[in-house]
mmCIF file of C-alpha atoms and ligand atoms in Angstrom:
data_model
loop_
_atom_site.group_PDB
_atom_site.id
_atom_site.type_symbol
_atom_site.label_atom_id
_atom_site.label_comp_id
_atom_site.label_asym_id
_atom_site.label_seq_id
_atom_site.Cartn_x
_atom_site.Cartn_y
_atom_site.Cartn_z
ATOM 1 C CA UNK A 265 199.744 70.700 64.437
ATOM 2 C CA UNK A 266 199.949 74.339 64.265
ATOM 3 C CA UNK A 267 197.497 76.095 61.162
ATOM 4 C CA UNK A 268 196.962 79.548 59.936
ATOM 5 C CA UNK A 269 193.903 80.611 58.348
ATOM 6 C CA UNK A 270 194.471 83.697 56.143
ATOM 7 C CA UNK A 271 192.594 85.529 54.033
ATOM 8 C CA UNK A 272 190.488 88.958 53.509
ATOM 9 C CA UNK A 273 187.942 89.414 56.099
ATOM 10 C CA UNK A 274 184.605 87.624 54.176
ATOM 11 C CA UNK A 275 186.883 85.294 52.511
ATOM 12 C CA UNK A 276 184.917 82.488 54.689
ATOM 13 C CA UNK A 277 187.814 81.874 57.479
ATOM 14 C CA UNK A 278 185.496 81.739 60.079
ATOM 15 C CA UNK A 279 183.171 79.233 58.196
ATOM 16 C CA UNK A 280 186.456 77.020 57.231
ATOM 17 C CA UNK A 281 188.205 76.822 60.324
ATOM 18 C CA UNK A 282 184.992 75.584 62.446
ATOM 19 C CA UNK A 283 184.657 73.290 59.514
ATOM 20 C CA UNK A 284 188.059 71.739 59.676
ATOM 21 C CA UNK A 285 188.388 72.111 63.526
ATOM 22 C CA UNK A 286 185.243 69.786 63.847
ATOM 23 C CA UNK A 287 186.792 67.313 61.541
ATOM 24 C CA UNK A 288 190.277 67.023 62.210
ATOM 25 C CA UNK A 289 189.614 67.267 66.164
ATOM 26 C CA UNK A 290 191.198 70.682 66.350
ATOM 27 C CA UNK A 291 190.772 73.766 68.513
ATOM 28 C CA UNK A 292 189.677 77.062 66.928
ATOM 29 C CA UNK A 293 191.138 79.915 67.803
ATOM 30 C CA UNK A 294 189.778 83.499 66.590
ATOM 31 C CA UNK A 295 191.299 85.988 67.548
ATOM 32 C CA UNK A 296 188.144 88.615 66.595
ATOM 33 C CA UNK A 297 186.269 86.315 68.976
ATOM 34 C CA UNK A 298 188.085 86.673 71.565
ATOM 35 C CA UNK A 299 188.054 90.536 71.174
ATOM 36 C CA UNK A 300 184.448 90.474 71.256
ATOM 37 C CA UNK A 301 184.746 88.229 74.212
ATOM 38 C CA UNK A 302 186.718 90.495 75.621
ATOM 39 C CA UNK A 303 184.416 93.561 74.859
ATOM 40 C CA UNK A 304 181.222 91.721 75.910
ATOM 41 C CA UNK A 305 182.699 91.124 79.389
ATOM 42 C CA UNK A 306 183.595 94.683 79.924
ATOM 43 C CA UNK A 307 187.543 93.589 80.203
ATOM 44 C CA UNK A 308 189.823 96.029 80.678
ATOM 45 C CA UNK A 309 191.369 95.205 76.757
ATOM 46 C CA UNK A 310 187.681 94.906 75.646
ATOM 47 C CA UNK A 311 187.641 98.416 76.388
ATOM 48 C CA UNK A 312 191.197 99.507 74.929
ATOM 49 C CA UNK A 313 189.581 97.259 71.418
ATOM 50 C CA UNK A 314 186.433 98.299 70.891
ATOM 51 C CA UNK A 315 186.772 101.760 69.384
ATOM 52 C CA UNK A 316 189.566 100.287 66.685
ATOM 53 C CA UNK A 317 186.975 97.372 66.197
ATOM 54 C CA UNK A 318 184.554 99.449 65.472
ATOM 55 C CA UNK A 319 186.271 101.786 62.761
ATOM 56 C CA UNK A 320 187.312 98.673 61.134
ATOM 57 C CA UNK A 321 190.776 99.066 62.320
ATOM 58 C CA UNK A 322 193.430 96.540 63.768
ATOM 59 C CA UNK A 323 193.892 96.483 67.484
ATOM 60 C CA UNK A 324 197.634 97.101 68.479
ATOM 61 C CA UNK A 325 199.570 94.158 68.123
ATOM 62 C CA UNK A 326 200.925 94.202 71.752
ATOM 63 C CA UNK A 327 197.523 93.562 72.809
ATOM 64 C CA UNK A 328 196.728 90.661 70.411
ATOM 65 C CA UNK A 329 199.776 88.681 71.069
ATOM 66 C CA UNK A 330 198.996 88.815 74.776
ATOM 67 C CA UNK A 331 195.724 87.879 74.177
ATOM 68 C CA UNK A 332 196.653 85.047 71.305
ATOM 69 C CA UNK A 333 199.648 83.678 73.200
ATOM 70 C CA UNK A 334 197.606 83.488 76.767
ATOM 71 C CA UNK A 335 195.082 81.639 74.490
ATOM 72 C CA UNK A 336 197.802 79.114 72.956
ATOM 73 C CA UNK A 337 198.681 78.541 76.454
ATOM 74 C CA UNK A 338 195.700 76.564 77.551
ATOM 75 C CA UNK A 339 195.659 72.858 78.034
ATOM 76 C CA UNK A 340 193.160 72.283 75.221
ATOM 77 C CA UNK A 341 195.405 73.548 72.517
ATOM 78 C CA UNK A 342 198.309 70.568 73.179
ATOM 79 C CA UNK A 343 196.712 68.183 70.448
ATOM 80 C CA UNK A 344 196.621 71.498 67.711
ATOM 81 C CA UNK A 345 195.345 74.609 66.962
ATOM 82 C CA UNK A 346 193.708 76.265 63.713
ATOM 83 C CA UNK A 347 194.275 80.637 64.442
ATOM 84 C CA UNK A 348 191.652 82.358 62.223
ATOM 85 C CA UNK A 349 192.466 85.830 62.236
ATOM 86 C CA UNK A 350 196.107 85.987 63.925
ATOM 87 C CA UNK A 351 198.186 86.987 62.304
ATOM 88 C CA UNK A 352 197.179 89.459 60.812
ATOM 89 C CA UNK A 353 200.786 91.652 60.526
ATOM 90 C CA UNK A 354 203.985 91.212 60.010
ATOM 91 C CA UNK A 355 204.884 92.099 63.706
ATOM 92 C CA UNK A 356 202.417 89.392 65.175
ATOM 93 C CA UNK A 357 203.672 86.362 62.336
ATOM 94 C CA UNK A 358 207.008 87.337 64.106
ATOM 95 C CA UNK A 359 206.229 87.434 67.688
ATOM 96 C CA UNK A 360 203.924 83.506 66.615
ATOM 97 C CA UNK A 361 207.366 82.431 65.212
ATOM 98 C CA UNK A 362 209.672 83.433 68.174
ATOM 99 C CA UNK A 363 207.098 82.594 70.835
ATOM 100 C CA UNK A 364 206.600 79.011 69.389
ATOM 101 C CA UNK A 365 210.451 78.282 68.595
ATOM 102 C CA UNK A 366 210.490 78.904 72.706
ATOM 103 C CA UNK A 367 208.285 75.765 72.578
ATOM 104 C CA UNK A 368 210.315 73.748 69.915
ATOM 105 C CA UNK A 369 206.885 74.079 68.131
ATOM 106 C CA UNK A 370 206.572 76.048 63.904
ATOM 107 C CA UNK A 371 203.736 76.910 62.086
ATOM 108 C CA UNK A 372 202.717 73.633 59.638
ATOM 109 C CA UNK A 373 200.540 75.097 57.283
ATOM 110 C CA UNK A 374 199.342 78.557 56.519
ATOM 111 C CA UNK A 375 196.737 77.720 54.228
ATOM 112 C CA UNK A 376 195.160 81.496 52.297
ATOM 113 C CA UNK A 377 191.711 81.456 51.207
ATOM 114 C CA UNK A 378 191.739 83.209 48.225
ATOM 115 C CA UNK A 379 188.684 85.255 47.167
ATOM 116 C CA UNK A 380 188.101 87.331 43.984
ATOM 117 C CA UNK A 381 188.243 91.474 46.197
ATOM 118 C CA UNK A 382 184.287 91.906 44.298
ATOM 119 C CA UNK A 383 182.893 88.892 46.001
ATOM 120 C CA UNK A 384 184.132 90.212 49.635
ATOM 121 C CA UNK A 385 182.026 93.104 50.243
ATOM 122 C CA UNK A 386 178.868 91.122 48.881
ATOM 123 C CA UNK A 387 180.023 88.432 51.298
ATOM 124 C CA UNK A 388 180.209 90.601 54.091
ATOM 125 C CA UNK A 389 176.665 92.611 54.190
ATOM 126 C CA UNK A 390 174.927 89.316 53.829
ATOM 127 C CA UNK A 391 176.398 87.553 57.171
ATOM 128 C CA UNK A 392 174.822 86.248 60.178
ATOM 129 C CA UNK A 393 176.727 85.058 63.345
ATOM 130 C CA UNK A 394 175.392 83.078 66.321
ATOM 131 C CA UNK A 395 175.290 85.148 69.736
ATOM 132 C CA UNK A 396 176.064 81.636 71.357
ATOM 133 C CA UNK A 397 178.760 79.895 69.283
ATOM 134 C CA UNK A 398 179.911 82.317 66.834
ATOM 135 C CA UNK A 399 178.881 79.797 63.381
ATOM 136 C CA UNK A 400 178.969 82.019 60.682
ATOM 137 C CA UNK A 401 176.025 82.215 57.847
ATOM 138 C CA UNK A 402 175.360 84.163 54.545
ATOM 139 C CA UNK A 403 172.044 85.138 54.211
ATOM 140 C CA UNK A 404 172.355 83.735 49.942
ATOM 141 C CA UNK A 405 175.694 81.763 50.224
ATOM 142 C CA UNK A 406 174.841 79.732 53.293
ATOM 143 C CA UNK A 407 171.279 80.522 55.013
ATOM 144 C CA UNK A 408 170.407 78.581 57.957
ATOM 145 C CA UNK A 409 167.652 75.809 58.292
ATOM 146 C CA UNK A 410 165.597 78.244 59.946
ATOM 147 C CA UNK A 411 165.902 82.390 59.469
ATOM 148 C CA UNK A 412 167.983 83.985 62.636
ATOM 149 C CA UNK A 413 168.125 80.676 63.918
ATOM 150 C CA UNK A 414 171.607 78.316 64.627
ATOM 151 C CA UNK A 415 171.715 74.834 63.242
ATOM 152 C CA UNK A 416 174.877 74.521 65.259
ATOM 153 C CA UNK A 417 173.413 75.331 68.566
ATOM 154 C CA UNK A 418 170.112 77.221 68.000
ATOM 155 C CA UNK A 419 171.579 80.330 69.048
ATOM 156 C CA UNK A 420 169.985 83.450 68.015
ATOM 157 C CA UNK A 421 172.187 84.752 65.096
ATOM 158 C CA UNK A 422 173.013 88.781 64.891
ATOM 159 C CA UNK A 423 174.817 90.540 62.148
ATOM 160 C CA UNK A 424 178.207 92.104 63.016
ATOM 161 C CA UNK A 425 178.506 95.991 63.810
ATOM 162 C CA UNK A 426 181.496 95.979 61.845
ATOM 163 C CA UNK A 427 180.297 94.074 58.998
ATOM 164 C CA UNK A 428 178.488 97.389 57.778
ATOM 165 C CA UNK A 429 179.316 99.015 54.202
ATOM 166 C CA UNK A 430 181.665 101.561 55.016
ATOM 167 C CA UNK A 431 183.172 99.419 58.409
ATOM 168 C CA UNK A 432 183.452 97.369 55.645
ATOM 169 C CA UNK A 433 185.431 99.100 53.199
ATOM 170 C CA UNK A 434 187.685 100.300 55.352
ATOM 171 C CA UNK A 435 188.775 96.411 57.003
ATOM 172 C CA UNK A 436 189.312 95.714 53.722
ATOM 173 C CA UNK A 437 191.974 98.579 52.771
ATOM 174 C CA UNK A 438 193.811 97.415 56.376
ATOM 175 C CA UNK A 439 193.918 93.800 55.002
ATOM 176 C CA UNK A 440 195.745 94.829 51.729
ATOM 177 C CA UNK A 441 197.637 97.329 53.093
ATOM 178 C CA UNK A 442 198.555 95.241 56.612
ATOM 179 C CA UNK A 443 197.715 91.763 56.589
ATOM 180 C CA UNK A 444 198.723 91.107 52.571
ATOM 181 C CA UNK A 445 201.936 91.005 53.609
ATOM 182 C CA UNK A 446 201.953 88.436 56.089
ATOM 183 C CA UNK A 447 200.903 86.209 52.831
ATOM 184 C CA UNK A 448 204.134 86.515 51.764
ATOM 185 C CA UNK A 449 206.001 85.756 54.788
ATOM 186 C CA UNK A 450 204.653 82.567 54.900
ATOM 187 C CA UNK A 451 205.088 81.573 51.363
ATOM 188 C CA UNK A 452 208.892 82.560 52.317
ATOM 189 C CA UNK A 453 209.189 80.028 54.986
ATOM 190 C CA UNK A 454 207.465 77.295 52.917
ATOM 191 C CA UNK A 455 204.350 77.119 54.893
ATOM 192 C CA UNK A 456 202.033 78.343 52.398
ATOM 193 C CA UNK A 457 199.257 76.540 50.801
ATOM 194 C CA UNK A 458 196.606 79.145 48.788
ATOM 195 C CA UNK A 459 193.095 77.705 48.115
ATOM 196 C CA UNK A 460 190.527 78.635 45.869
ATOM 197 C CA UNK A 461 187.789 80.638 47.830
ATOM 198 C CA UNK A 462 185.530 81.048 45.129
ATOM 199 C CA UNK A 463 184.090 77.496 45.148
ATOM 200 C CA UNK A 464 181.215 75.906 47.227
ATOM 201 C CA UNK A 465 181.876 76.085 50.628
ATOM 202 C CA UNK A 466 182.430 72.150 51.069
ATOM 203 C CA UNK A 467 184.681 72.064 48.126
ATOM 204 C CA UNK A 468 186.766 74.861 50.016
ATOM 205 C CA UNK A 469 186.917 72.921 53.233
ATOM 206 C CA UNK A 470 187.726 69.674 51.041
ATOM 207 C CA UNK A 471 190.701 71.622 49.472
ATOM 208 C CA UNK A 472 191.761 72.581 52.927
ATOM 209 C CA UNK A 473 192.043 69.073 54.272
ATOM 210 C CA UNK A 474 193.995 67.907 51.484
ATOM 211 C CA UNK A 475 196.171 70.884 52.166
ATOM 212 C CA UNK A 476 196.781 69.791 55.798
ATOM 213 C CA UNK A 477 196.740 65.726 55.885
ATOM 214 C CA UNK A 478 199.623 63.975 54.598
ATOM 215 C CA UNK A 479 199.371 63.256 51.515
ATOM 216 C CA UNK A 480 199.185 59.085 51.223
ATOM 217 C CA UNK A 481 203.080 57.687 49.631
ATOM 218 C CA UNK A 482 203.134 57.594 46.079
ATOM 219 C CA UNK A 483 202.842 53.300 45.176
ATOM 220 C CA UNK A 484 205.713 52.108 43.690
ATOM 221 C CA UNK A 485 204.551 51.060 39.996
ATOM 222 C CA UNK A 486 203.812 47.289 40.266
ATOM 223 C CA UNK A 487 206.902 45.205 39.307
ATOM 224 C CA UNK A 488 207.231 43.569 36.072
ATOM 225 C CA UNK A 489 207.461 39.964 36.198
ATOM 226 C CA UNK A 490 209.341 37.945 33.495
ATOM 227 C CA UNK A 491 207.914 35.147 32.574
ATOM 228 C CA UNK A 492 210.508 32.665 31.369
ATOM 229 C CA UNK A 493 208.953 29.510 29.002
HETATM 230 P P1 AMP B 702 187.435 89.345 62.660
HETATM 231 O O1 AMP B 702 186.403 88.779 63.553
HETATM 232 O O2 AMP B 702 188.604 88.422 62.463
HETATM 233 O O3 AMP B 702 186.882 89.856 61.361
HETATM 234 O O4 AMP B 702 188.039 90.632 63.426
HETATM 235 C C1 AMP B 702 187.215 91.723 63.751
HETATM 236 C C2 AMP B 702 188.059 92.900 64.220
HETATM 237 O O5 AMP B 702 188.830 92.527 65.375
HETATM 238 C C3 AMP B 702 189.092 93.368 63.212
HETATM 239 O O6 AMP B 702 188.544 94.285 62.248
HETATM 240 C C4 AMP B 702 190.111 94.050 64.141
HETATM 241 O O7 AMP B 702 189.650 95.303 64.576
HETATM 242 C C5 AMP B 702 190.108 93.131 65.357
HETATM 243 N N1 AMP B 702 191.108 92.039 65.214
HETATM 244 C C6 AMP B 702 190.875 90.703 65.096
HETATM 245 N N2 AMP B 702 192.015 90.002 64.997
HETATM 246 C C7 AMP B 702 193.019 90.923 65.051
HETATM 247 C C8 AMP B 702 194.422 90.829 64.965
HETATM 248 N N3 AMP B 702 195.051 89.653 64.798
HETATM 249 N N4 AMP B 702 195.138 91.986 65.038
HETATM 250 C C9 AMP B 702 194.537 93.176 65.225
HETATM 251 N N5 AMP B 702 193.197 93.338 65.282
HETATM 252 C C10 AMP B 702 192.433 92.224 65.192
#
């Protein structure tokens, strides 16, 4: 089981696809994680990302589809996989495609959280991430039990460089301009399934599951029995 998570930065990906990983027995994979991984280690591609991350811009896409398909290579990934973030162009939904063909493997679902573009900025000032295990919180939308505190782990919780105003701004111009399009690809090959963002974050997740489980087979209307006197 192969899903894509798209949709603008702040449209809740993060939230969703820790949500849905936990339920459905799935890994996570994020590919901004892993750049900040990458970063926080002092790697020689945390160095080559950091100064795109931090203007809000993409990191090349050779570099990401190393990363992502070194990632999908790991023994934890065999039962399924939910990407959030990846892909995020046109070049990187292509290189997914060829390198899982390789495998016999296809995307199943990309499923696009769709958010109204006001509600994104607001979404994004207001967030909190854990240090520890990355759970994602809005300050209004989704506070945690206790302020800078993780119910997940009880990891301090930080809020993202890049998540200030004009960082901000400008990830969302590369979404519409880069990753928009890569909404269409998928709806191309069949694989799309948009959501509604704009609803409470369990109804969201709740949406999403439908989305991905098979939906039960239709009962056959109950036959009509004749009665003969
Ligand atoms: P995210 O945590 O998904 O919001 O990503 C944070 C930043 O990491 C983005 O603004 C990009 O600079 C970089 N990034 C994450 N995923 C990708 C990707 N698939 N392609 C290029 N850059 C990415």
């Amino acid at each position: 089981m192969i899903i894509i998570l798209l949709g603008a930065p702040g449209a809740g990906k993060g939230t969703q696809a820790d949500l849905i990983g936990e339920r459905l027995g799935l890994v996570t994979i994020a590919s901004g994680n892993l750049l900040r991984e990458n970063i926080g280690n002092g790697t020689p591609l945390g160095l080559r990302a950091d100064a795109y991350m931090q203007r809000g811009e993409l990191v090349p896409d050779g570099l990401v589809i190393d990363m992502v398909t070194a990632r999908l290579k790991a023994p934890d990934v065999a039962r399924g996989v939910i990407l959030d973030g990846f892909p995020r162009t046109l070049g990187q939904a292509q290189a997914l495609d060829a390198n899982l063909a390789a495998q016999h493997k296809q995307v199943d679902r990309a499923l696009y959280i769709k958010v109204t573009d006001e509600a994104l900025l607001d979404r994004l000032s207001g967030r909190w991430i854990c240090r520890n295990c990355q759970w994602s919180y809005h300050e209004k939308f989704n506070p945690p039990r206790v302020a800078g505190v993780c119910d997940n782990c009880g990891g301090e919780l930080y809020q993202r460089d890049d998540d200030r105003r004009e960082v901000a701004e400008n990830r969302l111009r590369v979404y519409f301009d880069l990753t928009f399009p890569v909404i269409d690809y998928y709806r191309e090959h069949d694989s799309l399934v948009e959501v509604d963002g704009d609803q409470e974050i369990e109804d969201v997740t709740r949406a999403l599951i439908a989305a991905i489980e098979p939906q039960p087979a239709r009962l056959a209307p109950p036959l009509k029995i004749e009665t003969y006197a």
